[in-house]
Structure formats: structure tokens, C-alpha cells
Amino acid sequence: MAEESPEMKVSLRDPGTQDAQSGRKPDPQWNCSQRHYRLCIIVLGAVSLTLFITVIVLAGQHGKSPSADLCPPAGPACPDGWVGYRGKCYYFSVVEENWAYSQTHCSALNASLAGIDTRQDMDFMVRCKCRFDHWIGLRRDPGQPWKWANGTEFNNCGSG
């Protein structure tokens, strides 16, 4: 008994060509989808490339700008027993002497009696010691104006 097997015909064709047997043109919707697909691939590729280049450029700029631009550089550390404030080091001695001795002692430490240049400096001194029993770099000879240890005249408006 010989049975005929049904044949199945499969044909592969380019979607843009006309079917030779049926005479039908390809589905225009399929062509539209194919065009959209290609367009989407091109657009996504361009967007991806742009983002990639942007990330590389920004990473390069970040590497060039040191974090020191964002924060002021740390000054040298104050010696042990000294207190740092706004880039200055302060030493509060427990030795009770006169102004001249205190100035000489500071000079021996390569320092000078404290100058109070701003209101913030004054507030800092008050917070640290709560009372004014320490010498600062301000003095006055009889008949003369008040002067700082560096020779500049005292200005009651807050500048040294």
C-alpha cells in the first residue's frame, strides 16, 4: 500500500519582492514595520553612542578637577598643645607673666601674641577661655594709640 505523503511547500523569499506564484505584493504593513525597526535601531545606536561619549568626557573632567577645588586646603597642623582656628594656631599659656615676657616667650616659639582681626576671632577666644586673663598682641605706650604687636594701629572697627 503506497500512500502518498502530502507535500508541504516552503518557500523563502525576500519580503520586498513580489510572490511569483501568487502574484501578490508583499504586505505593506510588514515593510512599514521593517522601516520602523531599522529606524529604531539607528536612533537607539545614536543615543547610546552619545551617552557613552558624554560619560567618558565627564569622567575625564572629574579626574582633572581635584577635590581641593571644592574644599580649602588644610593648613599645617598646629603643634601639640596648640589650638587651631581659621588657619591660625593659638597657644594658651598657664604661666602668668607680664606683656613683655609673654611677647618674648611667643617670639621664642616663632609666634606672636594673638591679634584679634575679626569678630569671629574674638568669639573664638571667649569660647576657648571664657575670660580675658591672657595677653593679646595689643599694647599702648603712654600718650600713644593702641597698637598691635606687628606695629599696626588698633582700629576699633574690627580690622587689625
Short mmCIF file of N, CA and C in Angstrom, two decimals:
data_model
loop_
_atom_site.label_atom_id
_atom_site.label_comp_id
_atom_site.label_asym_id
_atom_site.label_seq_id
_atom_site.Cartn_x
_atom_site.Cartn_y
_atom_site.Cartn_z
N MET A 1 0.82 -1.15 0.00
CA MET A 1 0.00 0.00 0.00
C MET A 1 0.87 1.23 0.00
N ALA A 2 0.79 1.86 -1.03
CA ALA A 2 1.61 3.04 -1.18
C ALA A 2 0.76 4.26 -0.90
N GLU A 3 1.14 4.93 0.12
CA GLU A 3 0.41 6.16 0.44
C GLU A 3 1.23 7.33 -0.04
N GLU A 4 0.51 8.27 -0.55
CA GLU A 4 1.21 9.48 -0.97
C GLU A 4 1.32 10.39 0.24
N SER A 5 2.48 10.86 0.46
CA SER A 5 2.64 11.79 1.57
C SER A 5 2.33 13.19 1.08
N PRO A 6 1.61 13.89 1.89
CA PRO A 6 1.32 15.26 1.48
C PRO A 6 2.61 16.06 1.46
N GLU A 7 2.76 16.82 0.44
CA GLU A 7 3.94 17.66 0.34
C GLU A 7 3.64 19.03 0.91
N MET A 8 4.59 19.49 1.56
CA MET A 8 4.46 20.83 2.09
C MET A 8 5.49 21.68 1.39
N LYS A 9 5.01 22.72 0.83
CA LYS A 9 5.91 23.57 0.07
C LYS A 9 6.27 24.79 0.93
N VAL A 10 7.53 24.97 1.16
CA VAL A 10 8.02 26.11 1.92
C VAL A 10 8.88 26.91 0.98
N SER A 11 8.57 28.15 0.90
CA SER A 11 9.40 28.99 0.04
C SER A 11 9.90 30.17 0.85
N LEU A 12 11.13 30.45 0.67
CA LEU A 12 11.73 31.60 1.31
C LEU A 12 11.85 32.70 0.28
N ARG A 13 11.46 33.86 0.65
CA ARG A 13 11.53 34.95 -0.29
C ARG A 13 11.87 36.24 0.43
N ASP A 14 12.36 37.16 -0.27
CA ASP A 14 12.65 38.50 0.24
C ASP A 14 11.32 39.21 0.41
N PRO A 15 11.07 39.78 1.59
CA PRO A 15 9.77 40.40 1.81
C PRO A 15 9.50 41.57 0.87
N GLY A 16 10.49 42.10 0.26
CA GLY A 16 10.26 43.24 -0.62
C GLY A 16 9.94 42.83 -2.05
N THR A 17 9.99 41.55 -2.35
CA THR A 17 9.73 41.11 -3.73
C THR A 17 8.32 40.58 -3.87
N GLN A 18 7.88 40.54 -5.09
CA GLN A 18 6.53 40.05 -5.37
C GLN A 18 6.57 38.53 -5.40
N ASP A 19 5.55 37.91 -4.85
CA ASP A 19 5.45 36.45 -4.87
C ASP A 19 5.15 36.02 -6.29
N ALA A 20 6.06 35.23 -6.88
CA ALA A 20 5.92 34.86 -8.29
C ALA A 20 4.72 33.95 -8.53
N GLN A 21 4.44 33.05 -7.58
CA GLN A 21 3.34 32.12 -7.81
C GLN A 21 1.98 32.75 -7.60
N SER A 22 1.84 33.50 -6.49
CA SER A 22 0.52 34.05 -6.21
C SER A 22 0.31 35.38 -6.89
N GLY A 23 1.38 36.05 -7.26
CA GLY A 23 1.24 37.35 -7.88
C GLY A 23 0.93 38.46 -6.89
N ARG A 24 0.96 38.12 -5.61
CA ARG A 24 0.65 39.12 -4.58
C ARG A 24 1.89 39.94 -4.26
N LYS A 25 1.65 41.18 -3.94
CA LYS A 25 2.73 42.04 -3.46
C LYS A 25 2.88 41.79 -1.96
N PRO A 26 4.03 42.04 -1.45
CA PRO A 26 4.21 41.84 -0.01
C PRO A 26 3.31 42.77 0.78
N ASP A 27 3.09 42.37 2.02
CA ASP A 27 2.23 43.14 2.92
C ASP A 27 2.89 44.49 3.20
N PRO A 28 2.23 45.61 2.85
CA PRO A 28 2.85 46.92 3.08
C PRO A 28 3.06 47.21 4.56
N GLN A 29 2.25 46.62 5.42
CA GLN A 29 2.41 46.83 6.85
C GLN A 29 3.73 46.23 7.32
N TRP A 30 4.08 45.10 6.72
CA TRP A 30 5.33 44.47 7.10
C TRP A 30 6.51 45.36 6.71
N ASN A 31 6.46 45.97 5.55
CA ASN A 31 7.52 46.87 5.11
C ASN A 31 7.63 48.06 6.04
N CYS A 32 6.49 48.58 6.47
CA CYS A 32 6.47 49.73 7.38
C CYS A 32 7.13 49.33 8.70
N SER A 33 6.79 48.16 9.21
CA SER A 33 7.37 47.70 10.46
C SER A 33 8.87 47.53 10.32
N GLN A 34 9.28 47.01 9.17
CA GLN A 34 10.71 46.82 8.95
C GLN A 34 11.42 48.18 8.92
N ARG A 35 10.82 49.16 8.30
CA ARG A 35 11.43 50.50 8.26
C ARG A 35 11.50 51.09 9.66
N HIS A 36 10.43 50.92 10.43
CA HIS A 36 10.44 51.42 11.81
C HIS A 36 11.50 50.72 12.64
N TYR A 37 11.63 49.44 12.45
CA TYR A 37 12.63 48.67 13.17
C TYR A 37 14.03 49.19 12.87
N ARG A 38 14.32 49.39 11.61
CA ARG A 38 15.63 49.91 11.22
C ARG A 38 15.85 51.31 11.79
N LEU A 39 14.82 52.14 11.72
CA LEU A 39 14.93 53.50 12.26
C LEU A 39 15.17 53.46 13.77
N CYS A 40 14.45 52.58 14.46
CA CYS A 40 14.65 52.46 15.91
C CYS A 40 16.07 52.02 16.23
N ILE A 41 16.59 51.07 15.48
CA ILE A 41 17.96 50.60 15.70
C ILE A 41 18.95 51.75 15.51
N ILE A 42 18.77 52.53 14.47
CA ILE A 42 19.67 53.65 14.20
C ILE A 42 19.58 54.69 15.31
N VAL A 43 18.35 55.04 15.72
CA VAL A 43 18.17 56.05 16.78
C VAL A 43 18.75 55.56 18.10
N LEU A 44 18.45 54.31 18.47
CA LEU A 44 18.99 53.78 19.72
C LEU A 44 20.52 53.71 19.68
N GLY A 45 21.07 53.37 18.56
CA GLY A 45 22.53 53.35 18.43
C GLY A 45 23.13 54.74 18.61
N ALA A 46 22.49 55.74 17.99
CA ALA A 46 22.99 57.12 18.11
C ALA A 46 22.88 57.62 19.55
N VAL A 47 21.75 57.33 20.21
CA VAL A 47 21.57 57.76 21.61
C VAL A 47 22.59 57.06 22.50
N SER A 48 22.79 55.77 22.30
CA SER A 48 23.77 55.03 23.10
C SER A 48 25.18 55.58 22.91
N LEU A 49 25.54 55.87 21.68
CA LEU A 49 26.86 56.42 21.40
C LEU A 49 27.03 57.79 22.05
N THR A 50 26.00 58.62 21.98
CA THR A 50 26.05 59.95 22.60
C THR A 50 26.22 59.83 24.11
N LEU A 51 25.45 58.96 24.75
CA LEU A 51 25.58 58.77 26.20
C LEU A 51 26.96 58.25 26.57
N PHE A 52 27.46 57.32 25.80
CA PHE A 52 28.79 56.76 26.07
C PHE A 52 29.86 57.84 26.00
N ILE A 53 29.82 58.65 24.97
CA ILE A 53 30.80 59.74 24.81
C ILE A 53 30.66 60.75 25.95
N THR A 54 29.42 61.08 26.33
CA THR A 54 29.19 62.03 27.43
C THR A 54 29.78 61.51 28.73
N VAL A 55 29.57 60.24 29.02
CA VAL A 55 30.12 59.65 30.25
C VAL A 55 31.64 59.71 30.24
N ILE A 56 32.25 59.41 29.11
CA ILE A 56 33.71 59.44 29.02
C ILE A 56 34.23 60.87 29.23
N VAL A 57 33.59 61.85 28.60
CA VAL A 57 34.02 63.24 28.74
C VAL A 57 33.88 63.70 30.18
N LEU A 58 32.73 63.41 30.81
CA LEU A 58 32.52 63.83 32.20
C LEU A 58 33.48 63.14 33.15
N ALA A 59 33.76 61.88 32.91
CA ALA A 59 34.72 61.16 33.76
C ALA A 59 36.11 61.78 33.61
N GLY A 60 36.47 62.18 32.41
CA GLY A 60 37.77 62.82 32.20
C GLY A 60 37.87 64.16 32.90
N GLN A 61 36.79 64.93 32.87
CA GLN A 61 36.80 66.23 33.54
C GLN A 61 36.84 66.06 35.04
N HIS A 62 36.14 65.06 35.56
CA HIS A 62 36.14 64.82 37.01
C HIS A 62 37.53 64.45 37.49
N GLY A 63 38.25 63.68 36.70
CA GLY A 63 39.60 63.30 37.07
C GLY A 63 40.56 64.47 37.06
N LYS A 64 40.28 65.49 36.25
CA LYS A 64 41.18 66.64 36.15
C LYS A 64 40.94 67.66 37.25
N SER A 65 39.75 67.73 37.80
CA SER A 65 39.47 68.73 38.83
C SER A 65 39.66 68.10 40.20
N PRO A 66 40.72 68.46 40.88
CA PRO A 66 40.97 67.86 42.19
C PRO A 66 39.93 68.30 43.20
N SER A 67 39.73 67.46 44.19
CA SER A 67 38.74 67.79 45.21
C SER A 67 39.16 69.01 46.01
N ALA A 68 40.44 69.40 45.92
CA ALA A 68 40.90 70.59 46.64
C ALA A 68 40.20 71.84 46.14
N ASP A 69 39.67 71.80 44.91
CA ASP A 69 38.93 72.96 44.42
C ASP A 69 37.64 73.14 45.20
N LEU A 70 37.10 72.05 45.72
CA LEU A 70 35.85 72.13 46.44
C LEU A 70 36.07 72.49 47.91
N CYS A 71 37.15 72.05 48.47
CA CYS A 71 37.44 72.31 49.88
C CYS A 71 38.76 73.07 49.97
N PRO A 72 38.82 74.03 50.87
CA PRO A 72 40.10 74.73 51.01
C PRO A 72 41.16 73.76 51.50
N PRO A 73 42.40 73.96 51.09
CA PRO A 73 43.45 73.04 51.52
C PRO A 73 43.67 73.15 53.02
N ALA A 74 43.92 72.03 53.62
CA ALA A 74 44.19 72.02 55.05
C ALA A 74 45.55 72.65 55.30
N GLY A 75 45.58 73.55 56.25
CA GLY A 75 46.84 74.19 56.60
C GLY A 75 47.69 73.22 57.40
N PRO A 76 48.88 73.63 57.71
CA PRO A 76 49.72 72.74 58.51
C PRO A 76 49.08 72.54 59.88
N ALA A 77 49.25 71.36 60.41
CA ALA A 77 48.68 71.06 61.72
C ALA A 77 49.37 71.89 62.79
N CYS A 78 48.60 72.26 63.78
CA CYS A 78 49.17 73.02 64.89
C CYS A 78 50.00 72.08 65.77
N PRO A 79 51.03 72.62 66.41
CA PRO A 79 51.84 71.78 67.31
C PRO A 79 50.98 71.26 68.47
N ASP A 80 51.46 70.19 69.09
CA ASP A 80 50.76 69.65 70.26
C ASP A 80 50.59 70.73 71.31
N GLY A 81 49.41 70.78 71.90
CA GLY A 81 49.13 71.76 72.95
C GLY A 81 48.60 73.07 72.42
N TRP A 82 48.58 73.25 71.11
CA TRP A 82 48.05 74.46 70.49
C TRP A 82 46.66 74.17 69.95
N VAL A 83 45.88 75.23 69.73
CA VAL A 83 44.51 75.09 69.22
C VAL A 83 44.43 75.80 67.87
N GLY A 84 43.93 75.09 66.86
CA GLY A 84 43.80 75.68 65.53
C GLY A 84 42.41 76.27 65.31
N TYR A 85 42.38 77.45 64.67
CA TYR A 85 41.10 78.09 64.33
C TYR A 85 41.33 79.01 63.13
N ARG A 86 40.57 78.80 62.06
CA ARG A 86 40.58 79.64 60.85
C ARG A 86 42.00 79.86 60.31
N GLY A 87 42.77 78.78 60.26
CA GLY A 87 44.11 78.85 59.68
C GLY A 87 45.17 79.40 60.61
N LYS A 88 44.83 79.65 61.86
CA LYS A 88 45.80 80.15 62.84
C LYS A 88 45.92 79.15 63.97
N CYS A 89 47.07 79.17 64.63
CA CYS A 89 47.30 78.32 65.80
C CYS A 89 47.41 79.21 67.03
N TYR A 90 46.72 78.83 68.08
CA TYR A 90 46.72 79.60 69.33
C TYR A 90 47.28 78.72 70.44
N TYR A 91 48.08 79.38 71.31
CA TYR A 91 48.63 78.70 72.48
C TYR A 91 48.21 79.50 73.71
N PHE A 92 47.53 78.83 74.62
CA PHE A 92 47.09 79.47 75.85
C PHE A 92 48.01 79.00 76.97
N SER A 93 48.92 79.88 77.36
CA SER A 93 49.92 79.54 78.37
C SER A 93 49.30 79.60 79.77
N VAL A 94 49.83 78.75 80.64
CA VAL A 94 49.39 78.78 82.04
C VAL A 94 50.34 79.61 82.89
N VAL A 95 51.46 80.02 82.29
CA VAL A 95 52.44 80.84 83.00
C VAL A 95 51.91 82.27 83.09
N GLU A 96 51.95 82.84 84.31
CA GLU A 96 51.47 84.22 84.49
C GLU A 96 52.66 85.16 84.56
N GLU A 97 52.82 85.94 83.51
CA GLU A 97 53.91 86.91 83.41
C GLU A 97 53.35 88.20 82.85
N ASN A 98 54.24 89.20 82.67
CA ASN A 98 53.79 90.47 82.09
C ASN A 98 53.76 90.39 80.56
N TRP A 99 53.31 91.48 79.95
CA TRP A 99 53.13 91.51 78.49
C TRP A 99 54.47 91.30 77.77
N ALA A 100 55.52 92.01 78.20
CA ALA A 100 56.82 91.93 77.53
C ALA A 100 57.38 90.51 77.59
N TYR A 101 57.28 89.85 78.76
CA TYR A 101 57.77 88.47 78.87
C TYR A 101 56.97 87.56 77.94
N SER A 102 55.66 87.74 77.93
CA SER A 102 54.79 86.90 77.09
C SER A 102 55.12 87.07 75.61
N GLN A 103 55.40 88.31 75.19
CA GLN A 103 55.76 88.56 73.80
C GLN A 103 57.10 87.89 73.47
N THR A 104 58.06 87.98 74.38
CA THR A 104 59.36 87.35 74.18
C THR A 104 59.22 85.83 74.11
N HIS A 105 58.39 85.28 74.99
CA HIS A 105 58.15 83.84 75.00
C HIS A 105 57.53 83.39 73.67
N CYS A 106 56.58 84.16 73.17
CA CYS A 106 55.97 83.83 71.87
C CYS A 106 57.01 83.89 70.76
N SER A 107 57.85 84.91 70.78
CA SER A 107 58.89 85.04 69.75
C SER A 107 59.83 83.84 69.77
N ALA A 108 60.13 83.33 70.96
CA ALA A 108 60.99 82.16 71.08
C ALA A 108 60.32 80.93 70.45
N LEU A 109 59.01 80.93 70.41
CA LEU A 109 58.26 79.82 69.79
C LEU A 109 57.96 80.10 68.32
N ASN A 110 58.60 81.14 67.77
CA ASN A 110 58.36 81.57 66.38
C ASN A 110 56.89 81.96 66.18
N ALA A 111 56.36 82.67 67.18
CA ALA A 111 54.96 83.10 67.16
C ALA A 111 54.88 84.52 67.69
N SER A 112 53.69 85.01 67.84
CA SER A 112 53.48 86.33 68.44
C SER A 112 52.21 86.28 69.27
N LEU A 113 52.06 87.28 70.12
CA LEU A 113 50.82 87.35 70.87
C LEU A 113 49.65 87.47 69.89
N ALA A 114 48.53 86.92 70.28
CA ALA A 114 47.38 86.84 69.37
C ALA A 114 46.88 88.21 68.96
N GLY A 115 46.60 88.32 67.67
CA GLY A 115 45.92 89.50 67.16
C GLY A 115 44.47 89.14 66.90
N ILE A 116 43.58 90.01 67.27
CA ILE A 116 42.15 89.74 67.06
C ILE A 116 41.72 90.61 65.89
N ASP A 117 41.63 89.97 64.72
CA ASP A 117 41.33 90.70 63.49
C ASP A 117 39.85 90.80 63.19
N THR A 118 39.08 89.85 63.66
CA THR A 118 37.65 89.83 63.31
C THR A 118 36.82 89.51 64.54
N ARG A 119 35.54 89.71 64.40
CA ARG A 119 34.61 89.37 65.48
C ARG A 119 34.64 87.85 65.73
N GLN A 120 34.84 87.08 64.66
CA GLN A 120 34.92 85.62 64.82
C GLN A 120 36.12 85.23 65.68
N ASP A 121 37.25 85.94 65.49
CA ASP A 121 38.43 85.68 66.32
C ASP A 121 38.13 85.98 67.79
N MET A 122 37.45 87.08 68.03
CA MET A 122 37.09 87.45 69.40
C MET A 122 36.17 86.40 70.01
N ASP A 123 35.16 85.98 69.28
CA ASP A 123 34.23 84.97 69.79
C ASP A 123 34.95 83.66 70.07
N PHE A 124 35.91 83.32 69.22
CA PHE A 124 36.69 82.10 69.44
C PHE A 124 37.46 82.19 70.75
N MET A 125 38.11 83.31 70.98
CA MET A 125 38.89 83.48 72.22
C MET A 125 37.99 83.36 73.44
N VAL A 126 36.82 83.95 73.38
CA VAL A 126 35.89 83.88 74.51
C VAL A 126 35.44 82.43 74.73
N ARG A 127 35.14 81.73 73.65
CA ARG A 127 34.70 80.33 73.79
C ARG A 127 35.80 79.45 74.38
N CYS A 128 37.04 79.72 74.00
CA CYS A 128 38.14 78.88 74.47
C CYS A 128 38.48 79.12 75.94
N LYS A 129 38.45 80.35 76.35
CA LYS A 129 38.94 80.66 77.69
C LYS A 129 37.89 81.26 78.63
N CYS A 130 36.80 81.67 78.12
CA CYS A 130 35.69 82.20 78.92
C CYS A 130 36.02 83.48 79.69
N ARG A 131 37.24 83.87 79.76
CA ARG A 131 37.60 85.13 80.42
C ARG A 131 38.85 85.68 79.75
N PHE A 132 39.10 86.94 79.96
CA PHE A 132 40.23 87.60 79.31
C PHE A 132 41.36 87.80 80.30
N ASP A 133 42.04 86.70 80.63
CA ASP A 133 43.19 86.82 81.51
C ASP A 133 44.47 86.40 80.79
N HIS A 134 44.44 86.44 79.47
CA HIS A 134 45.61 86.12 78.67
C HIS A 134 46.02 87.36 77.89
N TRP A 135 47.32 87.47 77.66
CA TRP A 135 47.81 88.60 76.89
C TRP A 135 47.48 88.41 75.41
N ILE A 136 47.11 89.50 74.79
CA ILE A 136 46.97 89.51 73.34
C ILE A 136 47.99 90.50 72.80
N GLY A 137 48.15 90.56 71.51
CA GLY A 137 49.19 91.40 70.91
C GLY A 137 48.81 92.86 70.78
N LEU A 138 48.11 93.42 71.73
CA LEU A 138 47.71 94.82 71.70
C LEU A 138 48.33 95.54 72.89
N ARG A 139 48.94 96.67 72.62
CA ARG A 139 49.55 97.44 73.72
C ARG A 139 49.52 98.92 73.40
N ARG A 140 49.77 99.73 74.42
CA ARG A 140 49.79 101.18 74.22
C ARG A 140 50.85 101.79 75.11
N ASP A 141 51.72 102.55 74.48
CA ASP A 141 52.68 103.33 75.25
C ASP A 141 51.98 104.61 75.68
N PRO A 142 52.42 105.21 76.80
CA PRO A 142 51.76 106.43 77.29
C PRO A 142 51.69 107.52 76.21
N GLY A 143 50.49 108.07 76.03
CA GLY A 143 50.28 109.14 75.07
C GLY A 143 50.21 108.68 73.62
N GLN A 144 50.25 107.39 73.38
CA GLN A 144 50.22 106.84 72.02
C GLN A 144 48.92 106.04 71.80
N PRO A 145 48.56 105.83 70.55
CA PRO A 145 47.37 105.00 70.29
C PRO A 145 47.69 103.52 70.54
N TRP A 146 46.65 102.74 70.70
CA TRP A 146 46.82 101.30 70.85
C TRP A 146 47.39 100.73 69.55
N LYS A 147 48.36 99.82 69.69
CA LYS A 147 48.97 99.19 68.52
C LYS A 147 49.09 97.69 68.75
N TRP A 148 48.97 96.97 67.63
CA TRP A 148 49.18 95.53 67.67
C TRP A 148 50.67 95.25 67.73
N ALA A 149 51.04 94.05 68.09
CA ALA A 149 52.45 93.67 68.23
C ALA A 149 53.21 93.83 66.91
N ASN A 150 52.51 93.75 65.78
CA ASN A 150 53.19 93.91 64.49
C ASN A 150 53.35 95.38 64.10
N GLY A 151 52.91 96.32 64.99
CA GLY A 151 53.10 97.74 64.76
C GLY A 151 51.91 98.45 64.13
N THR A 152 50.91 97.72 63.67
CA THR A 152 49.75 98.39 63.06
C THR A 152 48.86 98.95 64.16
N GLU A 153 48.26 100.08 63.84
CA GLU A 153 47.42 100.76 64.81
C GLU A 153 46.08 100.04 64.98
N PHE A 154 45.63 99.98 66.22
CA PHE A 154 44.35 99.34 66.53
C PHE A 154 43.21 100.14 65.90
N ASN A 155 42.30 99.44 65.28
CA ASN A 155 41.12 100.05 64.68
C ASN A 155 39.92 99.41 65.35
N ASN A 156 39.15 100.21 66.05
CA ASN A 156 38.02 99.70 66.82
C ASN A 156 36.93 99.08 65.94
N CYS A 157 37.04 99.25 64.63
CA CYS A 157 36.02 98.71 63.72
C CYS A 157 36.25 97.24 63.42
N GLY A 158 37.28 96.65 63.94
CA GLY A 158 37.47 95.21 63.78
C GLY A 158 38.63 94.80 62.91
N SER A 159 39.30 95.71 62.23
CA SER A 159 40.46 95.30 61.43
C SER A 159 41.71 95.48 62.26
N GLY A 160 42.69 94.60 62.01
CA GLY A 160 43.90 94.60 62.82
C GLY A 160 44.90 95.59 62.45
#
